[in-house]
GROMACS .gro file of C-alpha atoms in nm:
model
  372
    1UNK     CA    1   7.926  25.008  33.703
    2UNK     CA    2   7.720  25.186  33.439
    3UNK     CA    3   7.421  25.387  33.556
    4UNK     CA    4   7.099  25.454  33.367
    5UNK     CA    5   7.133  25.810  33.239
    6UNK     CA    6   6.810  25.993  33.160
    7UNK     CA    7   6.819  26.304  32.944
    8UNK     CA    8   6.818  26.648  33.110
    9UNK     CA    9   6.453  26.698  33.020
   10UNK     CA   10   6.351  26.410  33.245
   11UNK     CA   11   6.225  26.507  33.593
   12UNK     CA   12   6.296  26.327  33.917
   13UNK     CA   13   5.931  26.221  33.945
   14UNK     CA   14   5.958  26.030  33.620
   15UNK     CA   15   6.257  25.813  33.704
   16UNK     CA   16   6.603  25.841  33.852
   17UNK     CA   17   6.943  25.710  33.759
   18UNK     CA   18   6.955  25.357  33.890
   19UNK     CA   19   7.226  25.102  33.950
   20UNK     CA   20   7.154  24.738  33.860
   21UNK     CA   21   7.086  24.670  34.227
   22UNK     CA   22   6.834  24.953  34.246
   23UNK     CA   23   6.657  24.836  33.933
   24UNK     CA   24   6.639  24.478  34.055
   25UNK     CA   25   6.503  24.594  34.391
   26UNK     CA   26   6.227  24.795  34.224
   27UNK     CA   27   5.900  24.592  34.220
   28UNK     CA   28   5.837  24.718  33.868
   29UNK     CA   29   6.138  24.520  33.748
   30UNK     CA   30   5.970  24.197  33.860
   31UNK     CA   31   5.664  24.294  33.654
   32UNK     CA   32   5.892  24.338  33.353
   33UNK     CA   33   6.066  24.004  33.410
   34UNK     CA   34   5.734  23.822  33.441
   35UNK     CA   35   5.583  24.020  33.151
   36UNK     CA   36   5.287  24.100  33.376
   37UNK     CA   37   4.998  24.211  33.155
   38UNK     CA   38   4.812  24.351  33.456
   39UNK     CA   39   5.092  24.610  33.496
   40UNK     CA   40   5.035  24.750  33.145
   41UNK     CA   41   4.916  25.110  33.171
   42UNK     CA   42   5.072  25.160  33.515
   43UNK     CA   43   5.420  25.244  33.386
   44UNK     CA   44   5.661  25.188  33.097
   45UNK     CA   45   6.026  25.093  33.106
   46UNK     CA   46   6.296  25.242  32.887
   47UNK     CA   47   6.618  25.080  32.765
   48UNK     CA   48   6.918  25.311  32.732
   49UNK     CA   49   7.109  25.085  32.494
   50UNK     CA   50   6.828  25.083  32.236
   51UNK     CA   51   6.656  25.417  32.305
   52UNK     CA   52   6.319  25.238  32.317
   53UNK     CA   53   6.047  25.223  32.582
   54UNK     CA   54   5.806  24.931  32.626
   55UNK     CA   55   5.508  24.797  32.816
   56UNK     CA   56   5.583  24.570  33.113
   57UNK     CA   57   5.439  24.277  32.915
   58UNK     CA   58   5.652  24.335  32.605
   59UNK     CA   59   5.766  23.997  32.467
   60UNK     CA   60   6.103  24.136  32.358
   61UNK     CA   61   6.423  24.000  32.507
   62UNK     CA   62   6.494  24.143  32.852
   63UNK     CA   63   6.756  24.417  32.876
   64UNK     CA   64   7.033  24.430  33.134
   65UNK     CA   65   6.907  24.599  33.452
   66UNK     CA   66   7.176  24.868  33.439
   67UNK     CA   67   7.026  24.985  33.109
   68UNK     CA   68   6.668  25.004  33.235
   69UNK     CA   69   6.471  25.291  33.387
   70UNK     CA   70   6.104  25.347  33.458
   71UNK     CA   71   5.853  25.617  33.361
   72UNK     CA   72   5.500  25.669  33.483
   73UNK     CA   73   5.361  25.738  33.133
   74UNK     CA   74   5.461  25.693  32.768
   75UNK     CA   75   5.458  26.073  32.729
   76UNK     CA   76   5.728  26.109  32.993
   77UNK     CA   77   5.941  25.844  32.824
   78UNK     CA   78   5.897  26.023  32.491
   79UNK     CA   79   5.990  26.356  32.644
   80UNK     CA   80   6.309  26.195  32.772
   81UNK     CA   81   6.405  26.106  32.415
   82UNK     CA   82   6.294  25.741  32.395
   83UNK     CA   83   6.095  25.592  32.105
   84UNK     CA   84   5.793  25.360  32.144
   85UNK     CA   85   5.853  24.991  32.083
   86UNK     CA   86   5.712  24.871  31.750
   87UNK     CA   87   5.644  24.528  31.896
   88UNK     CA   88   5.429  24.603  32.202
   89UNK     CA   89   5.298  24.950  32.093
   90UNK     CA   90   5.306  25.110  32.441
   91UNK     CA   91   5.125  25.423  32.319
   92UNK     CA   92   4.815  25.241  32.202
   93UNK     CA   93   4.598  24.951  32.299
   94UNK     CA   94   4.789  24.643  32.410
   95UNK     CA   95   4.770  24.332  32.193
   96UNK     CA   96   4.578  24.160  32.472
   97UNK     CA   97   4.337  24.451  32.495
   98UNK     CA   98   4.292  24.456  32.118
   99UNK     CA   99   4.217  24.083  32.115
  100UNK     CA  100   3.971  24.124  32.404
  101UNK     CA  101   3.791  24.400  32.213
  102UNK     CA  102   3.767  24.183  31.902
  103UNK     CA  103   3.637  23.887  32.102
  104UNK     CA  104   3.378  24.113  32.267
  105UNK     CA  105   3.266  24.219  31.919
  106UNK     CA  106   3.243  23.853  31.817
  107UNK     CA  107   3.024  23.784  32.122
  108UNK     CA  108   2.791  24.065  32.014
  109UNK     CA  109   2.775  23.920  31.663
  110UNK     CA  110   2.690  23.575  31.803
  111UNK     CA  111   2.417  23.714  32.028
  112UNK     CA  112   2.266  23.921  31.746
  113UNK     CA  113   2.256  23.627  31.502
  114UNK     CA  114   1.938  23.426  31.446
  115UNK     CA  115   2.140  23.111  31.388
  116UNK     CA  116   2.470  22.971  31.506
  117UNK     CA  117   2.730  23.153  31.293
  118UNK     CA  118   3.015  22.953  31.143
  119UNK     CA  119   3.366  22.993  31.285
  120UNK     CA  120   3.508  23.107  30.950
  121UNK     CA  121   3.237  23.371  30.913
  122UNK     CA  122   3.298  23.516  31.259
  123UNK     CA  123   3.675  23.519  31.212
  124UNK     CA  124   3.641  23.698  30.879
  125UNK     CA  125   3.413  23.967  31.024
  126UNK     CA  126   3.660  24.061  31.298
  127UNK     CA  127   3.970  24.026  31.080
  128UNK     CA  128   4.140  23.718  31.228
  129UNK     CA  129   4.232  23.380  31.091
  130UNK     CA  130   3.990  23.106  31.210
  131UNK     CA  131   4.264  22.931  31.408
  132UNK     CA  132   4.385  23.246  31.585
  133UNK     CA  133   4.029  23.361  31.648
  134UNK     CA  134   3.926  23.027  31.800
  135UNK     CA  135   4.233  23.024  32.026
  136UNK     CA  136   4.189  23.384  32.143
  137UNK     CA  137   3.813  23.342  32.197
  138UNK     CA  138   3.863  23.039  32.418
  139UNK     CA  139   4.153  23.201  32.603
  140UNK     CA  140   3.950  23.512  32.687
  141UNK     CA  141   3.601  23.367  32.750
  142UNK     CA  142   3.687  23.014  32.858
  143UNK     CA  143   3.444  22.881  32.595
  144UNK     CA  144   3.459  22.806  32.225
  145UNK     CA  145   3.251  23.032  31.999
  146UNK     CA  146   3.000  22.749  31.956
  147UNK     CA  147   2.975  22.692  32.333
  148UNK     CA  148   2.920  23.064  32.380
  149UNK     CA  149   2.643  23.060  32.119
  150UNK     CA  150   2.473  22.757  32.276
  151UNK     CA  151   2.494  22.911  32.624
  152UNK     CA  152   2.345  23.238  32.498
  153UNK     CA  153   2.067  23.056  32.315
  154UNK     CA  154   1.985  22.849  32.624
  155UNK     CA  155   1.975  23.159  32.842
  156UNK     CA  156   1.747  23.328  32.589
  157UNK     CA  157   1.519  23.022  32.572
  158UNK     CA  158   1.481  23.012  32.950
  159UNK     CA  159   1.388  23.381  32.949
  160UNK     CA  160   1.134  23.321  32.670
  161UNK     CA  161   0.979  23.025  32.855
  162UNK     CA  162   0.948  23.240  33.167
  163UNK     CA  163   0.710  23.471  32.975
  164UNK     CA  164   0.356  23.331  33.033
  165UNK     CA  165   0.223  23.522  32.731
  166UNK     CA  166   0.457  23.337  32.494
  167UNK     CA  167   0.374  22.990  32.362
  168UNK     CA  168   0.630  22.713  32.396
  169UNK     CA  169   0.667  22.702  32.017
  170UNK     CA  170   0.709  23.080  32.006
  171UNK     CA  171   0.974  23.061  32.278
  172UNK     CA  172   1.167  22.797  32.084
  173UNK     CA  173   1.167  23.005  31.765
  174UNK     CA  174   1.229  23.327  31.960
  175UNK     CA  175   1.545  23.175  32.105
  176UNK     CA  176   1.678  23.112  31.755
  177UNK     CA  177   1.587  22.746  31.695
  178UNK     CA  178   1.464  22.718  31.339
  179UNK     CA  179   1.282  22.386  31.383
  180UNK     CA  180   1.086  22.233  31.668
  181UNK     CA  181   1.214  21.888  31.584
  182UNK     CA  182   1.579  21.995  31.606
  183UNK     CA  183   1.520  22.146  31.946
  184UNK     CA  184   1.322  21.858  32.095
  185UNK     CA  185   1.598  21.615  31.994
  186UNK     CA  186   1.829  21.799  32.236
  187UNK     CA  187   1.583  21.948  32.486
  188UNK     CA  188   1.715  21.739  32.775
  189UNK     CA  189   2.071  21.850  32.707
  190UNK     CA  190   1.956  22.213  32.693
  191UNK     CA  191   1.706  22.227  32.982
  192UNK     CA  192   1.733  21.894  33.160
  193UNK     CA  193   1.365  21.831  33.075
  194UNK     CA  194   1.105  21.912  32.812
  195UNK     CA  195   1.030  22.285  32.764
  196UNK     CA  196   0.675  22.240  32.895
  197UNK     CA  197   0.802  22.073  33.210
  198UNK     CA  198   1.061  22.347  33.250
  199UNK     CA  199   0.793  22.616  33.219
  200UNK     CA  200   0.593  22.439  33.489
  201UNK     CA  201   0.887  22.444  33.727
  202UNK     CA  202   0.974  22.078  33.687
  203UNK     CA  203   0.616  21.971  33.758
  204UNK     CA  204   0.558  21.596  33.720
  205UNK     CA  205   0.926  21.523  33.648
  206UNK     CA  206   1.001  21.192  33.821
  207UNK     CA  207   1.301  21.164  34.051
  208UNK     CA  208   1.381  20.838  34.228
  209UNK     CA  209   1.571  20.848  34.552
  210UNK     CA  210   1.684  20.639  34.847
  211UNK     CA  211   1.874  20.699  35.167
  212UNK     CA  212   2.157  20.472  35.273
  213UNK     CA  213   2.427  20.457  35.538
  214UNK     CA  214   2.803  20.504  35.509
  215UNK     CA  215   3.088  20.532  35.757
  216UNK     CA  216   3.057  20.909  35.702
  217UNK     CA  217   2.689  20.922  35.797
  218UNK     CA  218   2.367  20.912  35.597
  219UNK     CA  219   2.374  20.942  35.218
  220UNK     CA  220   2.092  21.029  34.978
  221UNK     CA  221   2.117  20.934  34.613
  222UNK     CA  222   1.861  21.074  34.366
  223UNK     CA  223   1.824  20.994  33.997
  224UNK     CA  224   1.635  21.164  33.715
  225UNK     CA  225   1.575  21.000  33.381
  226UNK     CA  226   1.912  21.146  33.271
  227UNK     CA  227   2.126  21.012  33.554
  228UNK     CA  228   2.229  21.074  33.914
  229UNK     CA  229   2.116  21.430  33.996
  230UNK     CA  230   2.198  21.445  34.368
  231UNK     CA  231   2.435  21.278  34.614
  232UNK     CA  232   2.420  21.439  34.957
  233UNK     CA  233   2.575  21.351  35.292
  234UNK     CA  234   2.464  21.435  35.645
  235UNK     CA  235   2.379  21.319  35.994
  236UNK     CA  236   1.998  21.343  35.960
  237UNK     CA  237   1.836  21.128  35.685
  238UNK     CA  238   1.508  21.322  35.712
  239UNK     CA  239   1.693  21.649  35.655
  240UNK     CA  240   1.850  21.507  35.339
  241UNK     CA  241   1.504  21.419  35.205
  242UNK     CA  242   1.369  21.764  35.290
  243UNK     CA  243   1.661  21.925  35.109
  244UNK     CA  244   1.579  21.716  34.802
  245UNK     CA  245   1.216  21.830  34.817
  246UNK     CA  246   1.329  22.193  34.842
  247UNK     CA  247   1.550  22.151  34.537
  248UNK     CA  248   1.278  21.989  34.325
  249UNK     CA  249   0.958  22.136  34.473
  250UNK     CA  250   0.728  22.039  34.185
  251UNK     CA  251   0.881  21.708  34.085
  252UNK     CA  252   0.736  21.369  34.172
  253UNK     CA  253   0.972  21.205  34.423
  254UNK     CA  254   0.957  20.827  34.417
  255UNK     CA  255   1.120  20.603  34.676
  256UNK     CA  256   1.365  20.360  34.522
  257UNK     CA  257   1.279  19.994  34.471
  258UNK     CA  258   1.509  19.692  34.506
  259UNK     CA  259   1.680  19.763  34.175
  260UNK     CA  260   1.743  20.121  34.279
  261UNK     CA  261   1.890  20.005  34.610
  262UNK     CA  262   2.155  19.825  34.404
  263UNK     CA  263   2.248  20.156  34.243
  264UNK     CA  264   2.270  20.323  34.585
  265UNK     CA  265   2.497  20.041  34.701
  266UNK     CA  266   2.736  20.126  34.417
  267UNK     CA  267   2.755  20.487  34.536
  268UNK     CA  268   2.806  20.378  34.897
  269UNK     CA  269   3.086  20.146  34.784
  270UNK     CA  270   3.248  20.437  34.601
  271UNK     CA  271   3.235  20.651  34.916
  272UNK     CA  272   3.402  20.376  35.118
  273UNK     CA  273   3.665  20.297  34.851
  274UNK     CA  274   3.700  20.592  34.607
  275UNK     CA  275   3.970  20.415  34.410
  276UNK     CA  276   3.715  20.174  34.258
  277UNK     CA  277   3.564  20.459  34.056
  278UNK     CA  278   3.204  20.546  33.974
  279UNK     CA  279   3.075  20.488  33.621
  280UNK     CA  280   2.707  20.576  33.667
  281UNK     CA  281   2.566  20.847  33.436
  282UNK     CA  282   2.535  21.190  33.597
  283UNK     CA  283   2.267  21.455  33.548
  284UNK     CA  284   2.481  21.766  33.595
  285UNK     CA  285   2.279  22.087  33.612
  286UNK     CA  286   2.455  22.418  33.648
  287UNK     CA  287   2.563  22.730  33.467
  288UNK     CA  288   2.818  22.703  33.188
  289UNK     CA  289   3.090  22.827  33.426
  290UNK     CA  290   2.992  22.583  33.702
  291UNK     CA  291   2.993  22.290  33.463
  292UNK     CA  292   3.343  22.383  33.343
  293UNK     CA  293   3.462  22.389  33.704
  294UNK     CA  294   3.292  22.059  33.784
  295UNK     CA  295   3.444  21.897  33.477
  296UNK     CA  296   3.788  22.016  33.589
  297UNK     CA  297   3.728  21.869  33.936
  298UNK     CA  298   3.658  21.530  33.782
  299UNK     CA  299   4.005  21.538  33.628
  300UNK     CA  300   4.173  21.533  33.972
  301UNK     CA  301   4.274  21.170  34.039
  302UNK     CA  302   4.189  21.004  34.373
  303UNK     CA  303   4.470  21.060  34.621
  304UNK     CA  304   4.563  21.398  34.473
  305UNK     CA  305   4.448  21.753  34.548
  306UNK     CA  306   4.440  22.087  34.368
  307UNK     CA  307   4.399  22.447  34.482
  308UNK     CA  308   4.124  22.683  34.375
  309UNK     CA  309   4.393  22.870  34.181
  310UNK     CA  310   4.490  22.548  34.001
  311UNK     CA  311   4.130  22.492  33.891
  312UNK     CA  312   4.091  22.854  33.779
  313UNK     CA  313   4.400  22.818  33.560
  314UNK     CA  314   4.286  22.481  33.428
  315UNK     CA  315   3.961  22.627  33.295
  316UNK     CA  316   4.143  22.928  33.148
  317UNK     CA  317   4.014  23.178  33.408
  318UNK     CA  318   4.316  23.248  33.633
  319UNK     CA  319   4.151  23.547  33.802
  320UNK     CA  320   3.824  23.366  33.881
  321UNK     CA  321   3.946  23.198  34.200
  322UNK     CA  322   3.652  23.319  34.408
  323UNK     CA  323   3.402  23.212  34.143
  324UNK     CA  324   3.566  22.867  34.135
  325UNK     CA  325   3.520  22.840  34.512
  326UNK     CA  326   3.153  22.934  34.473
  327UNK     CA  327   3.106  22.670  34.203
  328UNK     CA  328   3.259  22.410  34.435
  329UNK     CA  329   3.013  22.515  34.704
  330UNK     CA  330   2.721  22.479  34.461
  331UNK     CA  331   2.808  22.117  34.379
  332UNK     CA  332   2.516  21.879  34.456
  333UNK     CA  333   2.695  21.556  34.363
  334UNK     CA  334   2.920  21.471  34.657
  335UNK     CA  335   3.217  21.243  34.573
  336UNK     CA  336   3.100  21.199  34.210
  337UNK     CA  337   3.216  21.556  34.146
  338UNK     CA  338   3.510  21.557  34.390
  339UNK     CA  339   3.508  21.911  34.524
  340UNK     CA  340   3.659  21.763  34.842
  341UNK     CA  341   3.989  21.737  34.653
  342UNK     CA  342   4.025  22.115  34.639
  343UNK     CA  343   4.234  22.270  34.916
  344UNK     CA  344   4.372  22.610  35.007
  345UNK     CA  345   4.701  22.732  34.861
  346UNK     CA  346   4.887  22.630  35.178
  347UNK     CA  347   4.738  22.280  35.170
  348UNK     CA  348   4.494  22.331  35.456
  349UNK     CA  349   4.132  22.225  35.417
  350UNK     CA  350   3.882  22.486  35.305
  351UNK     CA  351   3.510  22.465  35.374
  352UNK     CA  352   3.307  22.171  35.248
  353UNK     CA  353   2.934  22.160  35.186
  354UNK     CA  354   2.902  21.839  35.388
  355UNK     CA  355   3.148  21.923  35.666
  356UNK     CA  356   3.526  21.962  35.685
  357UNK     CA  357   3.562  21.641  35.887
  358UNK     CA  358   3.398  21.442  35.606
  359UNK     CA  359   3.633  21.613  35.363
  360UNK     CA  360   3.933  21.512  35.572
  361UNK     CA  361   3.806  21.152  35.597
  362UNK     CA  362   3.752  21.129  35.221
  363UNK     CA  363   4.102  21.257  35.146
  364UNK     CA  364   4.257  21.019  35.399
  365UNK     CA  365   4.088  20.712  35.254
  366UNK     CA  366   4.172  20.820  34.899
  367UNK     CA  367   4.538  20.837  34.999
  368UNK     CA  368   4.536  20.472  35.101
  369UNK     CA  369   4.635  20.213  34.839
  370UNK     CA  370   4.362  19.982  34.714
  371UNK     CA  371   4.369  19.638  34.882
  372UNK     CA  372   4.500  19.364  34.655
   0.00000   0.00000   0.00000
């Protein structure tokens, strides 16, 4: 059995001769096999048969374990006589780190621009092809460059509107919109209301609502002029109405008429039989991250579940598991945005805004086949 043989200049603290079994038992070997990018910078591994040392995430073909040893730093591997890999560049910034730095620069360029920059222009400025730039930008930020620009502009507009010394027109131009007409065409998509109404805290915005009954308790359904903006469940109908008032303190709340009761009946029917689907328009209001999570939740079919980790991976943010859980908790559209279909990694039920027992009941009825 061949052992890994470091040069005499290598100290015991750097690495030791290892048999294949020792290498495979070392947790660092698993990082190498999985090409774990998070392990980059913590150690390097050297390959005796090639005389080269690499990052843990190096995409090169894996060496045999009997030829592999580990060093704490690139300098130690170099002192032992190994050369740096020309593919993963273990002495410098990792490819992932370099891409992240370029994307960060692109974000700064977007935020400093008075207008939405074109994809080709951004890619050229940071030295990438448009295709590669678009892919890396979305992989790192979870958004396309255009979505990032729109989100930044919306955030800037809200800040401008919050300034009482600034006119609405000045706020629109200050946020980078070069024409009032262009902005007003999309003001509801940007703010959920006109800019004047937004500045006034939603004052005079009309929201229709009604309270109904389901087998899971009381249900409140509220609708703005854009679509259903709230579906809440509970044991106390009056509490549901008070919660709606707290959420829209300056809006005009209008009790639903007979036509609106028909809409509420559709939502109640969906709660009782989720498999029938719900096709009503939704007024989804949240941050860009929340809306990405909520969109991912709507992709989970009735009768199936996903973990918070699954959702984080689906939106391209594998490390944002806690933020995904917070977005689920912020959901105001029960059943329409099915956060009840998200479970813990072991399959047990996590918390639910409207009670774990309601969550269990919803999942149980979704698992039943539709009656023929």
